[in-house]
Coordinates of C-alpha atoms in Angstrom, one line a residue:
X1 CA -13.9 79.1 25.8
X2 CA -13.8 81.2 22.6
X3 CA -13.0 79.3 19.3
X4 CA -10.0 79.9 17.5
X5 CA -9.9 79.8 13.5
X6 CA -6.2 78.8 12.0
X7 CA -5.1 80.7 9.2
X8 CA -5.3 79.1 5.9
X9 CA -1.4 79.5 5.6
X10 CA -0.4 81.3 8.8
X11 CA 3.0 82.5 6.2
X12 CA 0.9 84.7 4.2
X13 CA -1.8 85.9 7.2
X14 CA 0.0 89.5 7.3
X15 CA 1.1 87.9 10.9
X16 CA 2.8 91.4 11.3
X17 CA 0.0 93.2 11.4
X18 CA -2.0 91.1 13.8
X19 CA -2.3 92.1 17.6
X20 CA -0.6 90.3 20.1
X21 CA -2.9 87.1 21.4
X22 CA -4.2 88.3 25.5
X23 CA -2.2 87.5 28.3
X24 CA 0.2 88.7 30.9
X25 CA 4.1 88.9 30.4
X26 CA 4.2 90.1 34.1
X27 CA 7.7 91.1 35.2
X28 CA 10.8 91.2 33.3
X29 CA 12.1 87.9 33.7
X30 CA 10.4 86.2 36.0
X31 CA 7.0 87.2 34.3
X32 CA 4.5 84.2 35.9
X33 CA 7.2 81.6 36.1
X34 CA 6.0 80.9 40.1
X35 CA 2.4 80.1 39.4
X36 CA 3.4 77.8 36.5
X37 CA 5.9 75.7 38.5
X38 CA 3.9 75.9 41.3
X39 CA 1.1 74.2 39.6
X40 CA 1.4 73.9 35.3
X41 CA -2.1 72.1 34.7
X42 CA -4.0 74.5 36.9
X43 CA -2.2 77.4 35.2
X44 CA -2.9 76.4 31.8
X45 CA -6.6 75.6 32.2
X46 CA -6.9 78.9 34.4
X47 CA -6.1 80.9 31.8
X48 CA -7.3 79.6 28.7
X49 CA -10.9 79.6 30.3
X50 CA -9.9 83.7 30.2
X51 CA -8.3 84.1 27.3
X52 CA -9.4 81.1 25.2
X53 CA -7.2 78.9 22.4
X54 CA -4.2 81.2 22.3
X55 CA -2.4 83.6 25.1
X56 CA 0.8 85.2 26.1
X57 CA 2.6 84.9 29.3
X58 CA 6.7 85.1 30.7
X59 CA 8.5 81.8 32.5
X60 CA 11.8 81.5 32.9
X61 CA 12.9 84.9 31.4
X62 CA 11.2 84.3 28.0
X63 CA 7.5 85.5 26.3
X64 CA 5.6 82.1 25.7
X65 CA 2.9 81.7 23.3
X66 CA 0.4 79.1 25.1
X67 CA -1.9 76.7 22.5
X68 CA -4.6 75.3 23.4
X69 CA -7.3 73.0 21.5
X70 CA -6.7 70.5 18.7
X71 CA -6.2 73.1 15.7
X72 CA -4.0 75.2 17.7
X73 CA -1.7 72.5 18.8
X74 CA -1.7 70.9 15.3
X75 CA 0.0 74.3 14.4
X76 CA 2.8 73.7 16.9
X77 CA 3.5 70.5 15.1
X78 CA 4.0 72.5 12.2
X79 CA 8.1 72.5 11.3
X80 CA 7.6 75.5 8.9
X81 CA 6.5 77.8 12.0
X82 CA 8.3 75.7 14.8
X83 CA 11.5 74.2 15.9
X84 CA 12.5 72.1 18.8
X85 CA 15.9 73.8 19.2
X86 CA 16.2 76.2 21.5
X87 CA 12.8 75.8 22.5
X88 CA 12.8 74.0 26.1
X89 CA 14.2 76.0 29.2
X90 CA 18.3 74.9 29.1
X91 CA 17.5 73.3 32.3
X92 CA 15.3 70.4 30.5
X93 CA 18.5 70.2 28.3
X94 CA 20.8 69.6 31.1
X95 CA 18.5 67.1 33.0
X96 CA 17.6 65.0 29.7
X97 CA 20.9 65.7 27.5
X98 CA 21.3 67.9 24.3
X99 CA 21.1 64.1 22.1
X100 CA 17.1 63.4 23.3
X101 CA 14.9 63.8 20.7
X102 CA 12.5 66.1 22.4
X103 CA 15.3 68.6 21.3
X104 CA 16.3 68.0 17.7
X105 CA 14.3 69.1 14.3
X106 CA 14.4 68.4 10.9
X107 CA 16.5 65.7 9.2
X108 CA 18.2 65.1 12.9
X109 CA 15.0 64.3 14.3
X110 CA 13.4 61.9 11.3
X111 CA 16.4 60.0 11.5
X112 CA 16.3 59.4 15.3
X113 CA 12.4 58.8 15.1
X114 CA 12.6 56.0 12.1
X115 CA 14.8 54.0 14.6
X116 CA 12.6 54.7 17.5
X117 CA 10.0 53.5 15.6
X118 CA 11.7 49.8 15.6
X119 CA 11.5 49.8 19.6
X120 CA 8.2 50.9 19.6
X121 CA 6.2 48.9 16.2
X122 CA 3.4 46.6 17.1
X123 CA 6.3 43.5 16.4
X124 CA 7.9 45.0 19.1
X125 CA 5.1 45.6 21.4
X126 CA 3.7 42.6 21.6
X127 CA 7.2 40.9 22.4
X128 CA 7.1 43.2 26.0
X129 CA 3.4 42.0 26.5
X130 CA 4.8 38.9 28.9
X131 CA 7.2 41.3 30.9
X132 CA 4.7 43.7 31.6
X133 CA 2.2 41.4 32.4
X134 CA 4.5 39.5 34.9
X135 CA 5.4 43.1 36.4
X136 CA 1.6 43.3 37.1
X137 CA 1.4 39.9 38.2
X138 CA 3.8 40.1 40.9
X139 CA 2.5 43.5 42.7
X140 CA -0.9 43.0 42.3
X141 CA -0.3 39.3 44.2
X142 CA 2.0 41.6 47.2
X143 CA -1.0 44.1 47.2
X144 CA -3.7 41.7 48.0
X145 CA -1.0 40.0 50.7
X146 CA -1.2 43.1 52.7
X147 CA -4.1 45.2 54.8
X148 CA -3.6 48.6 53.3
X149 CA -1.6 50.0 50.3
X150 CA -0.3 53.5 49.5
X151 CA -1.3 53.4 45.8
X152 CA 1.0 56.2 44.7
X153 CA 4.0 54.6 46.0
X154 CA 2.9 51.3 45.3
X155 CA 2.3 52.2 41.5
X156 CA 5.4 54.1 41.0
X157 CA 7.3 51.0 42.2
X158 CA 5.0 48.9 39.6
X159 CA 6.1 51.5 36.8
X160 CA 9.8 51.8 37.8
X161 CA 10.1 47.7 37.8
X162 CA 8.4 47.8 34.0
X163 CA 10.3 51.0 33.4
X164 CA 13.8 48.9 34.5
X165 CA 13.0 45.7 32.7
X166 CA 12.5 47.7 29.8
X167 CA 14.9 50.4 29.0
X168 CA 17.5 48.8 31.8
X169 CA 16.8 45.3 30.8
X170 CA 16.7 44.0 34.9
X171 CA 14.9 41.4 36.2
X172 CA 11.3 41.8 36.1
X173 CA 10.8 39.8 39.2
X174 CA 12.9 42.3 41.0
X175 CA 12.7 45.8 42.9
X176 CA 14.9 48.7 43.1
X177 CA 13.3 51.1 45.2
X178 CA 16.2 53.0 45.5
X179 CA 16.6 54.1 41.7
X180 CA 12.9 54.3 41.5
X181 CA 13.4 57.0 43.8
X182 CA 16.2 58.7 42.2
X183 CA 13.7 58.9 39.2
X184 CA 11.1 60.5 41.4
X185 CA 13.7 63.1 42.8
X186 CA 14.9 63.1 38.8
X187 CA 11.6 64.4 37.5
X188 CA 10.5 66.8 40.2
X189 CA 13.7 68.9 38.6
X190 CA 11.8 69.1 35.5
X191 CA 9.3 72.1 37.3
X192 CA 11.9 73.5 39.8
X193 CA 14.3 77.0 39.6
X194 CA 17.3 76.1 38.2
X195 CA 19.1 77.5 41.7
X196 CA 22.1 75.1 42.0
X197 CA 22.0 75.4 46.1
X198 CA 22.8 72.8 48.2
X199 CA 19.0 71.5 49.2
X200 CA 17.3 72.6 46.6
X201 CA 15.0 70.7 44.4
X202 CA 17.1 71.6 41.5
X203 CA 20.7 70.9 42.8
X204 CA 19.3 66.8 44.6
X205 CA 17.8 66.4 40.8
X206 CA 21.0 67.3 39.2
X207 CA 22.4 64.5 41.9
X208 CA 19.6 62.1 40.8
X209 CA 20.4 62.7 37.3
X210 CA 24.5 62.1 37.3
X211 CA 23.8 58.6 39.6
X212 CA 20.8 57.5 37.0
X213 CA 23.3 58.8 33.7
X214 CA 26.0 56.4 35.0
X215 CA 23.4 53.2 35.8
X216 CA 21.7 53.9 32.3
X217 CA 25.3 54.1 30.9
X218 CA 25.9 50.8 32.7
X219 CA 22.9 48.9 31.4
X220 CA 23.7 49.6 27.8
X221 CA 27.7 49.0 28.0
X222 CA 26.7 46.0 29.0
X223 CA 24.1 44.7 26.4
X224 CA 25.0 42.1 24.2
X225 CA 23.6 41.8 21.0
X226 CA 20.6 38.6 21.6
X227 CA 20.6 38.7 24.8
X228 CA 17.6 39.9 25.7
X229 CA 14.2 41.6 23.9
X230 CA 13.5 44.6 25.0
X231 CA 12.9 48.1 24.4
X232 CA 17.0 48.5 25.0
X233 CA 18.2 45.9 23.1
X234 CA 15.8 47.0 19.7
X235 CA 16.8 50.8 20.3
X236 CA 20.5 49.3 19.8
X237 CA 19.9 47.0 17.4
X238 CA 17.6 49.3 15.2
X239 CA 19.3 49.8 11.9
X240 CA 18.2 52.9 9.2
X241 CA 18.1 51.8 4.9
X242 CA 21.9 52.5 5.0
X243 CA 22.5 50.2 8.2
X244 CA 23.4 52.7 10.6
X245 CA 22.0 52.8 13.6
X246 CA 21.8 54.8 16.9
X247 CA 25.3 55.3 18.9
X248 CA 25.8 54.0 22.0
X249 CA 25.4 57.9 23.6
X250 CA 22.4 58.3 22.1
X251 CA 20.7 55.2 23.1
X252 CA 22.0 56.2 26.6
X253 CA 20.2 59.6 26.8
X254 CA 17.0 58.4 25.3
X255 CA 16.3 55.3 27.7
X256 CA 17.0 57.8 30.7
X257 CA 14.0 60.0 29.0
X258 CA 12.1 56.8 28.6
X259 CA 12.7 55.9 31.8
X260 CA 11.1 59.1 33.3
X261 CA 8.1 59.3 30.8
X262 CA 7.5 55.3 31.9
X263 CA 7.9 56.1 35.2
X264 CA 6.2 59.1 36.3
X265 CA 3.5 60.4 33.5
X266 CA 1.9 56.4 33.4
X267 CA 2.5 56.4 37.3
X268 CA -0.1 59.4 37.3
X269 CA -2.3 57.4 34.6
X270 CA -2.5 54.1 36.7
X271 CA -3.7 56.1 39.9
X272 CA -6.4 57.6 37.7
X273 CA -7.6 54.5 36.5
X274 CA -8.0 53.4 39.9
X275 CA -9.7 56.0 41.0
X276 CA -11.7 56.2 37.8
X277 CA -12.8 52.5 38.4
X278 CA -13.3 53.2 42.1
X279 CA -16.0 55.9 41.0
X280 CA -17.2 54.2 38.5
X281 CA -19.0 50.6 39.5
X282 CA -20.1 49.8 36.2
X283 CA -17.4 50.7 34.4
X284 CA -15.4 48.5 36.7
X285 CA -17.6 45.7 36.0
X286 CA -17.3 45.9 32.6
X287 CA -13.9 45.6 32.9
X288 CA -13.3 43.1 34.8
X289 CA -16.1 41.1 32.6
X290 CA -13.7 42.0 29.2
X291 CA -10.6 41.0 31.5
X292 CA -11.9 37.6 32.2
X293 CA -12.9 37.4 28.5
X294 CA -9.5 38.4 26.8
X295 CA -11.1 41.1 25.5
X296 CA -8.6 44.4 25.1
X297 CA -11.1 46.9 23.1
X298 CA -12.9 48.0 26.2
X299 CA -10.2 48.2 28.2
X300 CA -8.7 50.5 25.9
X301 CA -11.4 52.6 25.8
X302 CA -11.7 53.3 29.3
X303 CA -7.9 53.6 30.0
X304 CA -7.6 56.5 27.1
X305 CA -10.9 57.9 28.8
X306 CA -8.7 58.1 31.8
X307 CA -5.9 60.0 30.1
X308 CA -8.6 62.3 28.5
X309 CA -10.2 63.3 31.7
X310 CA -7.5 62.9 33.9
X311 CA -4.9 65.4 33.8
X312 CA -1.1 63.3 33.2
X313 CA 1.4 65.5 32.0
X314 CA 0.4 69.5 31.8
X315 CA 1.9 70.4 28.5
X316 CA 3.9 69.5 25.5
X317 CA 7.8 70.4 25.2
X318 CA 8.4 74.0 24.6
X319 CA 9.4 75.0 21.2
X320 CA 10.8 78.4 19.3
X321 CA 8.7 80.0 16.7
X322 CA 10.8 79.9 13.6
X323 CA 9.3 82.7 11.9
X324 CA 6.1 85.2 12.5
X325 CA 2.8 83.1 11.8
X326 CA -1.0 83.8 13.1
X327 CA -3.3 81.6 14.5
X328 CA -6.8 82.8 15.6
X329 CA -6.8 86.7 14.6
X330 CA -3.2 87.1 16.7
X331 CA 0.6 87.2 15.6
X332 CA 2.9 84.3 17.6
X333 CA 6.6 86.4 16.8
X334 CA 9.2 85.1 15.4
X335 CA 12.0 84.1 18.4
X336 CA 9.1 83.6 20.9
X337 CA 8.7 80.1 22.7
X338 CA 5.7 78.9 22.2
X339 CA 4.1 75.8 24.0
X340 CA 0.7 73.2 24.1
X341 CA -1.3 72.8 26.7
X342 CA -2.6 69.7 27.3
X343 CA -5.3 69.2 29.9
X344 CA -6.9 72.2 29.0
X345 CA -6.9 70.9 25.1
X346 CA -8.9 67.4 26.6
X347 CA -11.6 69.7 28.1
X348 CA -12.9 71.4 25.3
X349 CA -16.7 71.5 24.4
X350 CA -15.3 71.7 21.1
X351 CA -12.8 68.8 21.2
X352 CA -14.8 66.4 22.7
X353 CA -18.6 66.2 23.6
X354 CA -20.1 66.7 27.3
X355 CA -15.9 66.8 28.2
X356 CA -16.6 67.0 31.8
X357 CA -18.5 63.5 31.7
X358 CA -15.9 60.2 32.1
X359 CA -17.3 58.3 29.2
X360 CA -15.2 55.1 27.9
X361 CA -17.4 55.0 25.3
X362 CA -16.9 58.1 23.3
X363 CA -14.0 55.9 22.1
X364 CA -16.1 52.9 21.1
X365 CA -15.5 51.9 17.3
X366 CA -19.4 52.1 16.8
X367 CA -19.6 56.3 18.3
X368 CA -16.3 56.5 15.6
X369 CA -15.7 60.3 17.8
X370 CA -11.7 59.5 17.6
X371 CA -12.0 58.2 14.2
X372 CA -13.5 61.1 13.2
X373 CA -10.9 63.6 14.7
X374 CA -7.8 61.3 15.7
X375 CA -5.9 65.1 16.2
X376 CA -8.4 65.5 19.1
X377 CA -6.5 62.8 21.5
X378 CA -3.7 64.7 23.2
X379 CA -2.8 63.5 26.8
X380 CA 0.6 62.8 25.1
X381 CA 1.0 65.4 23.0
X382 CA -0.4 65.4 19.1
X383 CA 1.3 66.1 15.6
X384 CA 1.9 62.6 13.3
X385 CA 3.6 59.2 14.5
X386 CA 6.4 60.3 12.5
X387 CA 6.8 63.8 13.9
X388 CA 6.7 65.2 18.0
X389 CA 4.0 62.6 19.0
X390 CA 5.1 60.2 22.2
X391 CA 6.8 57.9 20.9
X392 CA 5.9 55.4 24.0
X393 CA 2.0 56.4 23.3
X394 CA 1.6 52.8 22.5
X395 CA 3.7 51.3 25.2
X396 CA 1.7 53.3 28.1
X397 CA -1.2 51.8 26.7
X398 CA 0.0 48.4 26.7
X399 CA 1.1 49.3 30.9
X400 CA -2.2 50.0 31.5
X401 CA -4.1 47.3 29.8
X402 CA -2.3 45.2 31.5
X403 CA -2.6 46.8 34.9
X404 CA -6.7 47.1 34.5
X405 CA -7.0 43.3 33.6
X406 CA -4.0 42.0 36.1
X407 CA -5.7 44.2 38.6
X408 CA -9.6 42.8 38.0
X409 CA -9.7 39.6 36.8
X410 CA -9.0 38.1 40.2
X411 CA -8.8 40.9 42.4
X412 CA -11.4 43.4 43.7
X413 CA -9.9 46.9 45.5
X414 CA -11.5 49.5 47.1
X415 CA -10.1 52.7 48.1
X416 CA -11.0 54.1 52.0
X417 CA -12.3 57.6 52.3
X418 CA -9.7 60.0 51.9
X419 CA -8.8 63.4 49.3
X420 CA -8.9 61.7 45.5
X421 CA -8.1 65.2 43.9
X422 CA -5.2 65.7 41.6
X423 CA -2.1 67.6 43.2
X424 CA 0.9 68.9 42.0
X425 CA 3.6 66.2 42.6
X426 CA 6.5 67.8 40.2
X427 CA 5.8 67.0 36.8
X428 CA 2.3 65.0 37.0
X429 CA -0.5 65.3 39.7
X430 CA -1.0 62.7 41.6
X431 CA -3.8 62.0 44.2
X432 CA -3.7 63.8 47.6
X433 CA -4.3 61.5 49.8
X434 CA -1.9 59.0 48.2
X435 CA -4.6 56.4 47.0
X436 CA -4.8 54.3 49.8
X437 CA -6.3 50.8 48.5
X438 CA -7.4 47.8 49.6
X439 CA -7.0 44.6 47.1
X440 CA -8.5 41.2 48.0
X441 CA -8.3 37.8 46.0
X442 CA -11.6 37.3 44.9

């Protein structure tokens, strides 16, 4: 892959006079808007091996910019060049609501992350520690009751029940497979034509979406203030230096994004963790050896290997170029979208070295690689804690410390012969075979 150079200020690069970055717009509208529904990461990586850190292409009716690497996705992060608004396909706005935060800039958007931040501090984290770990606790225990497991669905259950205690504030000792399966019908919607036909992908997540709105709406009407402590009840109770907080509307529409980004993008983490572990013996064993001791760091380690190597979600929101800037020798127009892909970014000889080795330890304190280059680490997107970056970064790696050590300190699994490559499966990709398992009490 060819490296790109940012301009010192892209502003005053003579943007105008640069060439257009490679890439195909393909036909009016619909441009290559089938192969990147079809399958985003695969596009993505596809294409920057061609083209390299910056290309052109045509989804959904519009020219996209496509960034790839650490530099070039820093740039994206940049509000001078970049706005949320009128960035993301309207169908994203319809599914998620116009008051996520995904979709807001400026003052609009620092005012809405400050509060966020409350839900999500280290306070707050470590107050969600016993909920998820009694999640884990209870599905690991009804794994190793039975003879064989369908990981995929088993997981997504796990993540739906942290997911619900959560941002619903349910029972953490309880199911409900039926609204986890709403949110998997929900999310598929996310990479499907916005045809509202009866049958369609698009038209059952639009269903999904009105039944999961009113239960959402449900959870939070009905929240008092102390009676519970969890990532609902701080999001409402989060107060800004003038003591106004979120309203009730917006709390709504940003636990039903949470919900999704709990359930599905850490769903695909957890099944490549096991099937990291499964190929991995000695990573495995070191796990289970830190798990037994109470030891987190290397657990850490190996599940943000996992989201390095892995593929988890394929990209970062879309957003709107604000005005004409350059990046690498070629003009990104003003008006364009303009978008980060994230896989492809993970993969770079440049990012990280050897990137196609699984390596835990390239995030060992002592190699000091991510402290070196903390922009490098983008399975959730990049930019500052106070800007575009997940906000549940954090939170998904408090899911799947837990899950690793729930999983090994009592438990051994295997996984039977069967396909372990990543397929599309609507937003994330998710094992083909379906990661059937086999957990035993040890």
């Amino acid at each position: 892959m060819s490296t790109a150079r940012a301009a010192t200020d892209p502003s005053t690069a003579r943007a105008s006079e640069k060439p257009l970055p490679p890439g195909n717009l393909g036909l009016p509208f619909l441009g290559e808007t089938l192969p990147f529904l079809r399958d985003p990461v695969s596009f993505f990586e596809r294409r920057s091996r061609i083209h390299g850190a910056i290309f052109k292409t045509r989804i959904l009716g519009d020219p996209v910019i496509c960034l790839v690497g650490p530099q070039a996705t820093a740039l994206l992060y940049d509000e001078r060049y970049f706005q949320r608004r009128g960035g993301s396909p309207p169908h994203f706005k319809e599914l998620f609501g116009e008051l996520a935060v995904v979709f807001k800039d400026d003052a609009a958007h620092r005012r809405t992350r400050r509060l966020m931040a409350q839900a999500f501090s280290p306070g707050a984290l470590d107050g969600y520690r016993e909920t998820v770990d009694r999640v884990v606790a209870r599905h690991v225990a009804r794994w190793a009751s039975a003879a064989e497991i369908r990981g995929v669905e088993a997981l997504g259950a796990l993540c739906f029940a942290v997911a619900n205690s959560l941002f619903g504030g349910a029972d953490p000792d309880a199911n409900d497979p039926r609204r986890a399966a709403l949110f998997d019908t929900f999310v598929r919607g996310l990479l499907a034509l916005p045809v509202s036909l009866p049958g369609t992908t698009w038209s059952r997540a639009m269903r999904a979406r009105d039944e999961l709105r009113a239960f959402v709406g449900r959870a939070v009407d009905a929240y008092r203030p102390g009676s519970g402590r969890h990532v609902l009840a701080r999001l409402l109770e989060a107060r800004d230096e003038g003591g106004e907080g979120f309203t009730r509307d917006e709390v709504k529409t940003e636990c039903l994004h949470f919900y999704a980004a709990a359930y599905a993008p850490v769903r695909a983490a957890a099944c490549n963790l096991l099937v990291a572990l499964a190929g991995h013996p000695e990573v495995m064993d070191r796990v289970r050896t830190a798990a037994r001791a109470g030891e987190g760091g290397y657990v850490d380690q190996v599940t943000r290997e996992v989201r390095r190597f892995y593929p988890t979600v394929p990209s970062t929101f879309f957003a709107r170029v604000r005005q004409d800037c350059e990046f690498g020798g070629y003009r990104i127009p003003r008006g364009w979208k303009a978008v980060a892909a994230l896989p492809a970014s993970q993969r770079m000889g440049e990012t990280f070295r050897d990137p196609d080795r699984f390596d835990p330890d390239r995030f060992a304190p002592a190699r000091g690689e991510l402290a070196r280059q903390p922009a490098t680490y983008l399975p959730h997107g990049g930019g500052p804690a106070d800007g575009h970056r997940c906000a549940g970064e954090a939170l998904a790696d408090l899911v799947l410390r837990s899950l690793a050590t729930g999983l090994l300190r009592e438990h051994a699994f295997e996984l039977p012969a069967q396909d372990l490559a990543p397929r599309p499966a609507g937003l994330t990709p998710l094992p083909a075979g379906g990661l059937r398992m086999l957990v035993r009490r040890l």
